[in-house]
Amino acid sequence: MSGASNKITDDELNALILRLGTLLPQLNHGRHGRASSSTTKILKETCSYVRRLQKEVDDLSERLSQCLDSMDISSSDAEFLTNLLQQ
Amino acid sequence: MNNPHHLNPTSLKSRFTTRFLRALTKIRAQKPISSSSPTEIFRRYRRIKVAADKSMAYSVRSRRIWSRAMLWKLRSRSYRRQDPCSGRRSGKTNQAIMKKSSNENTTTRREDGVGFVEEADELRQLVPGGETMNLCNLLDETAHYIKCLTTQLFSPIGKG
């Protein structure tokens, strides 16, 4: 974003909000147009989505902490990645 | 042997995965869990969590406000562990970050008429460095932050 203007225009705001809306899983199911998704709703959904993602990363870390020993880590990164990707 | 899922080595996903893998290998080598003491597992979970954040932040580097904020937070944590008198240094770095991202100011409260200031503030609490962002930056940073979070979860490590 350029620092030239201090005010965000309504168009810019709408564009940013819309883009955010496209990232949210809940809002992408068969809704028509933007009329049904207000800015407030999109922001609310974004908050709960971010929270959910952060929690899932947390859960992933927890799972890894328990099964780290049994993970098959080969000597080189490339090998490991290839193995993982083939699973 | 052609791998159909070949990772683009310069993509965010592969940069993150490589770093995260390296960190996991180190953590595993440090202390293999012979007993499943809950304290040990918890400590390891904490280290893995930090490693995940670190791997992502370093893969994005200083290109984003949120990654700069996260890097600062990670660095000030390790400074504090080594040197208890580093409070001043952390303060200076925080100022630098705040200056960088608040150049376009003033728009934060203007949207009162539309009534979503509360939700925006709530989002600010969730995105690293959010407290210093104006609305425009906040929305932009959030989109990228979400993309990175999903990259973490859908990396080969996450799905395994």
Short mmCIF file of C-alpha atoms in Angstrom, two decimals:
data_model
loop_
_atom_site.label_atom_id
_atom_site.label_comp_id
_atom_site.label_asym_id
_atom_site.label_seq_id
_atom_site.Cartn_x
_atom_site.Cartn_y
_atom_site.Cartn_z
CA MET A 1 0.00 0.00 0.00
CA SER A 2 1.45 3.38 -0.95
CA GLY A 3 1.89 5.92 1.77
CA ALA A 4 0.68 8.71 -0.48
CA SER A 5 -2.85 8.99 0.82
CA ASN A 6 -3.82 8.75 4.44
CA LYS A 7 -7.39 7.76 3.86
CA ILE A 8 -8.53 4.41 2.69
CA THR A 9 -11.24 4.74 0.08
CA ASP A 10 -14.44 2.76 0.27
CA ASP A 11 -13.47 0.94 -2.90
CA GLU A 12 -10.14 -0.12 -1.47
CA LEU A 13 -11.82 -1.25 1.68
CA ASN A 14 -14.40 -3.26 -0.19
CA ALA A 15 -11.75 -4.87 -2.34
CA LEU A 16 -9.71 -5.94 0.68
CA ILE A 17 -12.76 -7.23 2.52
CA LEU A 18 -13.90 -9.15 -0.53
CA ARG A 19 -10.51 -10.76 -0.94
CA LEU A 20 -10.57 -11.82 2.67
CA GLY A 21 -14.00 -13.26 2.13
CA THR A 22 -12.75 -15.51 -0.65
CA LEU A 23 -10.27 -17.08 1.77
CA LEU A 24 -12.90 -18.09 4.26
CA PRO A 25 -14.28 -21.59 3.91
CA GLN A 26 -17.73 -20.94 5.36
CA LEU A 27 -18.60 -18.06 3.11
CA ASN A 28 -17.85 -19.80 -0.13
CA HIS A 29 -20.73 -22.20 -0.14
CA GLY A 30 -23.27 -21.15 -2.71
CA ARG A 31 -23.74 -17.58 -1.60
CA HIS A 32 -24.78 -15.15 -4.28
CA GLY A 33 -23.07 -11.82 -4.53
CA ARG A 34 -21.78 -9.67 -1.77
CA ALA A 35 -25.10 -8.56 -0.43
CA SER A 36 -25.27 -11.47 1.93
CA SER A 37 -21.83 -10.96 3.45
CA SER A 38 -21.44 -7.73 5.32
CA THR A 39 -18.06 -6.43 6.33
CA THR A 40 -18.82 -7.22 9.94
CA LYS A 41 -19.70 -10.77 9.12
CA ILE A 42 -16.56 -11.28 7.07
CA LEU A 43 -14.41 -9.85 9.85
CA LYS A 44 -16.10 -12.06 12.40
CA GLU A 45 -15.63 -15.12 10.23
CA THR A 46 -12.02 -14.16 9.67
CA CYS A 47 -11.41 -13.98 13.39
CA SER A 48 -12.85 -17.39 14.06
CA TYR A 49 -11.06 -18.85 11.05
CA VAL A 50 -7.69 -17.49 12.18
CA ARG A 51 -8.35 -18.84 15.67
CA ARG A 52 -9.21 -22.23 14.25
CA LEU A 53 -6.07 -22.34 12.11
CA GLN A 54 -3.86 -21.32 15.01
CA LYS A 55 -5.39 -24.04 17.14
CA GLU A 56 -4.80 -26.61 14.42
CA VAL A 57 -1.13 -25.65 14.26
CA ASP A 58 -1.07 -26.08 18.00
CA ASP A 59 -2.65 -29.52 17.73
CA LEU A 60 -0.17 -30.46 15.04
CA SER A 61 2.71 -29.50 17.33
CA GLU A 62 1.21 -31.58 20.08
CA ARG A 63 0.81 -34.61 17.82
CA LEU A 64 4.38 -34.22 16.62
CA SER A 65 5.68 -34.03 20.17
CA GLN A 66 4.19 -37.41 20.87
CA CYS A 67 5.19 -39.26 17.73
CA LEU A 68 8.44 -37.50 16.87
CA ASP A 69 10.51 -40.52 17.80
CA SER A 70 8.63 -42.84 15.52
CA MET A 71 8.85 -40.52 12.52
CA ASP A 72 11.06 -41.82 9.78
CA ILE A 73 13.64 -39.07 9.34
CA SER A 74 16.33 -40.06 6.85
CA SER A 75 19.76 -38.54 6.75
CA SER A 76 19.05 -35.90 4.12
CA ASP A 77 16.16 -33.49 3.90
CA ALA A 78 15.49 -34.26 0.27
CA GLU A 79 15.16 -37.95 0.94
CA PHE A 80 12.78 -37.37 3.79
CA LEU A 81 10.63 -35.05 1.75
CA THR A 82 10.43 -37.50 -1.09
CA ASN A 83 9.42 -40.27 1.26
CA LEU A 84 6.76 -38.16 2.89
CA LEU A 85 5.37 -37.01 -0.40
CA GLN A 86 5.00 -40.54 -1.61
CA GLN A 87 2.88 -41.59 1.32
CA MET B 1 11.77 -41.91 -10.73
CA ASN B 2 9.35 -39.10 -11.37
CA ASN B 3 7.68 -37.71 -8.35
CA PRO B 4 4.34 -36.22 -9.38
CA HIS B 5 4.18 -34.17 -6.20
CA HIS B 6 7.52 -32.50 -6.76
CA LEU B 7 7.82 -29.43 -4.60
CA ASN B 8 8.94 -26.20 -6.18
CA PRO B 9 12.09 -25.57 -4.13
CA THR B 10 11.53 -21.83 -3.99
CA SER B 11 7.90 -21.98 -2.93
CA LEU B 12 6.87 -20.89 0.51
CA LYS B 13 5.68 -24.38 1.27
CA SER B 14 9.00 -26.01 0.50
CA ARG B 15 11.03 -23.31 2.25
CA PHE B 16 8.90 -23.76 5.34
CA THR B 17 8.96 -27.55 5.18
CA THR B 18 12.74 -27.70 4.85
CA ARG B 19 13.29 -25.41 7.81
CA PHE B 20 10.70 -27.11 9.95
CA LEU B 21 12.15 -30.54 9.16
CA ARG B 22 15.61 -29.41 10.14
CA ALA B 23 14.30 -28.06 13.42
CA LEU B 24 12.38 -31.26 14.13
CA THR B 25 15.45 -33.36 13.45
CA LYS B 26 17.41 -31.27 15.93
CA ILE B 27 14.72 -31.49 18.56
CA ARG B 28 14.48 -35.22 18.15
CA ALA B 29 18.25 -35.63 18.41
CA GLN B 30 18.50 -33.61 21.57
CA LYS B 31 16.62 -35.89 23.85
CA PRO B 32 14.87 -39.03 22.70
CA ILE B 33 11.82 -39.75 24.76
CA SER B 34 12.47 -42.98 26.60
CA SER B 35 9.90 -42.29 29.23
CA SER B 36 6.69 -40.59 28.25
CA SER B 37 6.78 -38.18 31.14
CA PRO B 38 4.17 -35.49 30.55
CA THR B 39 6.64 -32.76 31.41
CA GLU B 40 9.03 -33.93 28.74
CA ILE B 41 6.30 -34.18 26.18
CA PHE B 42 5.01 -30.75 27.07
CA ARG B 43 8.46 -29.22 26.80
CA ARG B 44 8.91 -30.85 23.45
CA TYR B 45 5.52 -29.61 22.30
CA ARG B 46 6.54 -26.07 23.22
CA ARG B 47 9.82 -26.40 21.28
CA ILE B 48 8.02 -27.78 18.25
CA LYS B 49 5.46 -24.99 18.36
CA VAL B 50 8.21 -22.36 18.47
CA ALA B 51 10.02 -24.17 15.67
CA ALA B 52 6.89 -24.05 13.52
CA ASP B 53 6.45 -20.32 14.09
CA LYS B 54 10.12 -19.69 13.55
CA SER B 55 10.26 -21.73 10.36
CA MET B 56 7.35 -19.83 8.89
CA ALA B 57 8.56 -16.41 10.01
CA TYR B 58 12.02 -17.03 8.57
CA SER B 59 10.55 -18.28 5.34
CA VAL B 60 8.66 -15.03 4.93
CA ARG B 61 11.44 -12.92 6.46
CA SER B 62 10.81 -9.21 6.78
CA ARG B 63 8.55 -8.90 3.76
CA ARG B 64 5.46 -8.72 5.93
CA ILE B 65 4.51 -6.72 9.00
CA TRP B 66 3.25 -9.82 10.76
CA SER B 67 6.42 -11.79 10.04
CA ARG B 68 8.60 -8.93 11.26
CA ALA B 69 6.52 -8.79 14.44
CA MET B 70 6.84 -12.52 14.91
CA LEU B 71 10.59 -12.48 14.28
CA TRP B 72 11.00 -9.68 16.78
CA LYS B 73 8.98 -11.59 19.33
CA LEU B 74 11.02 -14.76 18.80
CA ARG B 75 14.31 -12.91 19.03
CA SER B 76 13.37 -10.98 22.13
CA ARG B 77 12.36 -14.26 23.76
CA SER B 78 15.78 -15.77 23.25
CA TYR B 79 17.49 -12.54 24.27
CA ARG B 80 15.54 -12.53 27.47
CA ARG B 81 16.57 -16.05 28.24
CA GLN B 82 20.26 -15.27 27.76
CA ASP B 83 20.32 -11.77 29.12
CA PRO B 84 17.75 -10.59 31.64
CA CYS B 85 18.72 -6.93 31.13
CA SER B 86 17.68 -6.70 27.50
CA GLY B 87 14.41 -4.91 28.11
CA ARG B 88 15.63 -1.67 26.61
CA ARG B 89 16.80 -3.29 23.42
CA SER B 90 13.48 -4.98 22.88
CA GLY B 91 11.71 -1.66 23.34
CA LYS B 92 13.75 -0.02 20.66
CA THR B 93 13.08 -2.76 18.15
CA ASN B 94 9.37 -2.61 18.89
CA GLN B 95 9.39 1.11 18.15
CA ALA B 96 11.07 0.48 14.84
CA ILE B 97 8.41 -2.00 13.82
CA MET B 98 5.63 0.31 14.90
CA LYS B 99 7.09 3.18 12.94
CA LYS B 100 7.35 1.10 9.83
CA SER B 101 3.78 -0.01 9.78
CA SER B 102 1.95 3.04 11.06
CA ASN B 103 3.01 5.49 8.40
CA GLU B 104 -0.47 5.65 6.99
CA ASN B 105 -2.28 6.44 10.16
CA THR B 106 -5.64 7.94 11.08
CA THR B 107 -7.94 5.49 9.36
CA THR B 108 -8.30 3.18 12.31
CA ARG B 109 -11.28 4.83 13.94
CA ARG B 110 -12.87 6.39 10.91
CA GLU B 111 -15.11 3.43 10.25
CA ASP B 112 -17.25 4.02 13.31
CA GLY B 113 -20.18 4.78 11.09
CA VAL B 114 -20.09 1.32 9.58
CA GLY B 115 -19.69 -0.26 12.98
CA PHE B 116 -17.02 -2.92 12.67
CA VAL B 117 -14.30 -1.38 14.83
CA GLU B 118 -14.75 -4.06 17.45
CA GLU B 119 -14.28 -6.88 15.00
CA ALA B 120 -11.25 -5.17 13.52
CA ASP B 121 -9.72 -4.82 16.96
CA GLU B 122 -10.42 -8.44 17.67
CA LEU B 123 -8.58 -9.37 14.51
CA ARG B 124 -5.70 -7.16 15.57
CA GLN B 125 -5.24 -9.33 18.64
CA LEU B 126 -4.94 -12.43 16.52
CA VAL B 127 -2.54 -11.33 13.82
CA PRO B 128 1.07 -10.84 14.99
CA GLY B 129 1.87 -7.14 15.07
CA GLY B 130 -1.77 -6.33 14.50
CA GLU B 131 -1.98 -3.73 17.23
CA THR B 132 0.17 -1.38 15.18
CA MET B 133 -1.66 -1.81 11.90
CA ASN B 134 -4.17 0.47 10.33
CA LEU B 135 -7.22 -1.15 8.80
CA CYS B 136 -5.80 -1.35 5.30
CA ASN B 137 -2.64 -3.11 6.44
CA LEU B 138 -4.57 -5.32 8.80
CA LEU B 139 -6.74 -6.72 6.03
CA ASP B 140 -3.79 -7.19 3.74
CA GLU B 141 -1.62 -8.83 6.39
CA THR B 142 -4.43 -11.09 7.54
CA ALA B 143 -4.88 -12.50 4.05
CA HIS B 144 -1.21 -13.38 3.87
CA TYR B 145 -1.14 -14.70 7.42
CA ILE B 146 -4.04 -17.03 6.66
CA LYS B 147 -2.24 -18.27 3.57
CA CYS B 148 0.84 -19.05 5.66
CA LEU B 149 -1.11 -20.81 8.38
CA THR B 150 -2.72 -23.10 5.83
CA THR B 151 0.71 -23.71 4.30
CA GLN B 152 1.90 -24.92 7.68
CA LEU B 153 -1.05 -27.24 8.02
CA PHE B 154 -0.90 -28.64 4.52
CA SER B 155 2.84 -29.10 4.36
CA PRO B 156 3.95 -32.74 4.05
CA ILE B 157 4.63 -32.68 7.79
CA GLY B 158 1.16 -31.59 8.66
CA LYS B 159 -0.55 -34.19 6.57
CA GLY B 160 1.72 -37.03 7.65
#
